């Protein structure tokens, strides 16, 4: 089931990328998608039924807007630090605990954190994320956990878990 | 209408180029590898995505716009994974966080 879903998704991606509907192209796409799904099928989301629940897509759209807003806000922040003559940076690696359980959710959270400028996830060990932060605003774990993951965690929980 | 479309696409592309420029200034000015990676991955990714959105507006509904639309998520995931791999590799290679560093929780975790 996992493999079949991945095959269909990669086929759609192929058709969107090549944008021509001739027989030769369809066969080439099918072969490429087959190879892809055979190699990476085992890494795909374990419960495929979740892909068919519309509620998750609704939260995903909201999440996209939240993410975009955070991304722009933080980009301006990094631009300010870069252009400021004194360069006000206070880098450090902080440890953030997450309540997300599945691998896919953790991956999405780590990617979201990396994409908001000022933070890059360095590593995930069990349920702790190690985040490199360009300006450590607070030394208190509870405060900085809310600052880094607070905006995303509840949406990701609704999308994936 | 056509004129409007051109204006929107030019605005997006200008913003994108501006963010790319800021990212490059960041790479030159920031003191160490870790902070340079911050500028390199983020400002530049948002810049590129903005340019791609400009391309979508420029071409309207066509195959070029579809390709630009697919390139955005691929760019996002590609650059995040690359940044993560680079920063983790840098740490394990033994490059220190620099003298401005205030906190390092990762050191105890990998002991």
Coordinates of N, CA and C in Angstrom, one line a residue, chain A residues 63 66-67 70 94-100 105-114 116-121 123-124 127-133 137 140-158:
Chain A
X63 N -1.2 25.9 8.5 CA 0.2 25.8 8.9 C 1.1 26.5 7.9
X66 N 1.0 30.2 8.6 CA 1.7 30.5 9.8 C 3.2 30.4 9.5
X67 N 3.6 29.4 8.8 CA 5.0 29.2 8.5 C 5.6 30.3 7.6
X70 N 6.1 33.4 9.8 CA 7.2 33.2 10.7 C 8.5 33.4 9.9
X94 N 21.1 25.2 21.7 CA 20.1 24.9 22.8 C 19.4 23.6 22.5
X95 N 19.0 23.0 23.6 CA 18.3 21.7 23.6 C 16.8 21.9 23.7
X96 N 16.0 21.4 22.8 CA 14.6 21.6 22.9 C 13.9 20.3 22.9
X97 N 13.0 20.1 23.9 CA 12.3 18.9 24.0 C 11.0 19.0 23.1
X98 N 10.6 17.9 22.4 CA 9.4 18.0 21.6 C 8.5 16.8 22.1
X99 N 7.2 17.1 21.9 CA 6.2 16.0 22.3 C 5.8 15.2 21.1
X100 N 6.3 15.5 19.9 CA 5.9 14.7 18.8 C 6.5 13.4 18.8
X105 N 6.7 13.5 11.7 CA 6.4 14.7 12.4 C 7.7 15.4 12.8
X106 N 8.6 14.6 13.4 CA 9.9 15.2 13.9 C 10.6 15.8 12.7
X107 N 10.6 15.1 11.6 CA 11.3 15.6 10.4 C 10.7 17.0 9.9
X108 N 9.4 17.0 9.9 CA 8.7 18.3 9.5 C 9.0 19.4 10.5
X109 N 9.0 19.1 11.8 CA 9.3 20.1 12.8 C 10.8 20.6 12.6
X110 N 11.7 19.7 12.4 CA 13.1 20.1 12.3 C 13.3 20.9 11.0
X111 N 12.6 20.5 9.9 CA 12.7 21.3 8.7 C 12.1 22.7 8.9
X112 N 11.0 22.8 9.6 CA 10.3 24.1 9.8 C 11.3 25.0 10.6
X113 N 11.9 24.4 11.6 CA 12.8 25.2 12.5 C 14.0 25.6 11.7
X114 N 14.5 24.8 10.8 CA 15.7 25.2 10.0 C 15.3 26.3 9.0
X116 N 13.0 28.7 9.4 CA 12.9 30.0 10.0 C 14.2 30.5 10.4
X117 N 14.6 31.6 9.8 CA 16.0 32.1 9.9 C 16.4 32.4 11.4
X118 N 17.6 32.1 11.7 CA 18.1 32.3 13.0 C 18.2 31.0 13.8
X119 N 17.6 29.9 13.2 CA 17.7 28.6 13.9 C 18.0 27.5 12.9
X120 N 18.9 26.7 13.2 CA 19.1 25.5 12.4 C 19.1 24.3 13.3
X121 N 18.4 23.2 12.9 CA 18.4 22.0 13.8 C 19.7 21.3 13.5
X123 N 20.8 18.3 15.3 CA 20.6 16.9 15.5 C 19.3 16.6 16.2
X124 N 18.8 15.4 16.0 CA 17.7 14.9 16.8 C 18.2 13.6 17.5
X127 N 13.8 12.3 21.8 CA 12.8 13.4 21.5 C 13.4 14.8 21.9
X128 N 14.7 14.9 21.7 CA 15.3 16.2 21.9 C 15.9 16.7 20.6
X129 N 15.6 18.0 20.3 CA 16.2 18.6 19.2 C 17.3 19.5 19.6
X130 N 18.5 19.5 18.9 CA 19.5 20.4 19.2 C 19.5 21.5 18.2
X131 N 19.3 22.8 18.6 CA 19.1 23.9 17.7 C 20.3 24.9 17.8
X132 N 20.9 25.2 16.6 CA 21.8 26.3 16.7 C 21.1 27.6 16.4
X133 N 21.3 28.5 17.4 CA 20.5 29.8 17.3 C 21.4 30.9 17.2
X137 N 18.0 34.3 23.0 CA 17.2 35.3 23.6 C 17.0 35.0 25.1
X140 N 16.4 30.2 29.8 CA 15.4 29.4 30.4 C 14.8 28.4 29.4
X141 N 15.0 27.1 29.7 CA 14.5 26.1 28.7 C 13.0 26.2 28.3
X142 N 12.2 26.5 29.3 CA 10.7 26.6 29.0 C 10.5 27.8 28.1
X143 N 11.2 28.9 28.3 CA 10.9 30.1 27.5 C 11.4 29.9 26.0
X144 N 12.6 29.3 25.9 CA 13.1 29.2 24.5 C 12.4 28.1 23.7
X145 N 12.0 27.0 24.5 CA 11.2 26.0 23.8 C 9.9 26.6 23.2
X146 N 9.2 27.4 24.0 CA 8.0 28.0 23.4 C 8.3 28.9 22.2
X147 N 9.5 29.6 22.3 CA 9.9 30.5 21.2 C 10.2 29.8 19.9
X148 N 10.9 28.6 20.0 CA 11.3 27.9 18.8 C 10.2 27.1 18.3
X149 N 9.7 26.2 19.1 CA 8.7 25.2 18.5 C 7.3 25.6 18.7
X150 N 7.0 26.6 19.6 CA 5.6 26.9 19.9 C 4.7 27.2 18.8
X151 N 5.2 27.9 17.8 CA 4.4 28.2 16.6 C 4.0 27.0 15.8
X152 N 4.8 26.0 15.7 CA 4.6 25.0 14.7 C 4.0 23.7 15.3
X153 N 4.4 23.4 16.6 CA 4.2 22.1 17.1 C 2.7 21.7 17.1
X154 N 1.8 22.6 17.5 CA 0.4 22.2 17.6 C -0.2 21.9 16.2
X155 N 0.3 22.6 15.2 CA -0.2 22.4 13.8 C 0.3 21.1 13.3
X156 N 1.6 20.8 13.5 CA 2.2 19.6 13.0 C 1.5 18.4 13.7
X157 N 1.2 18.5 15.0 CA 0.5 17.4 15.7 C -0.9 17.2 15.0
X158 N -1.5 18.2 14.6 CA -2.8 18.0 14.0 C -2.7 17.5 12.5

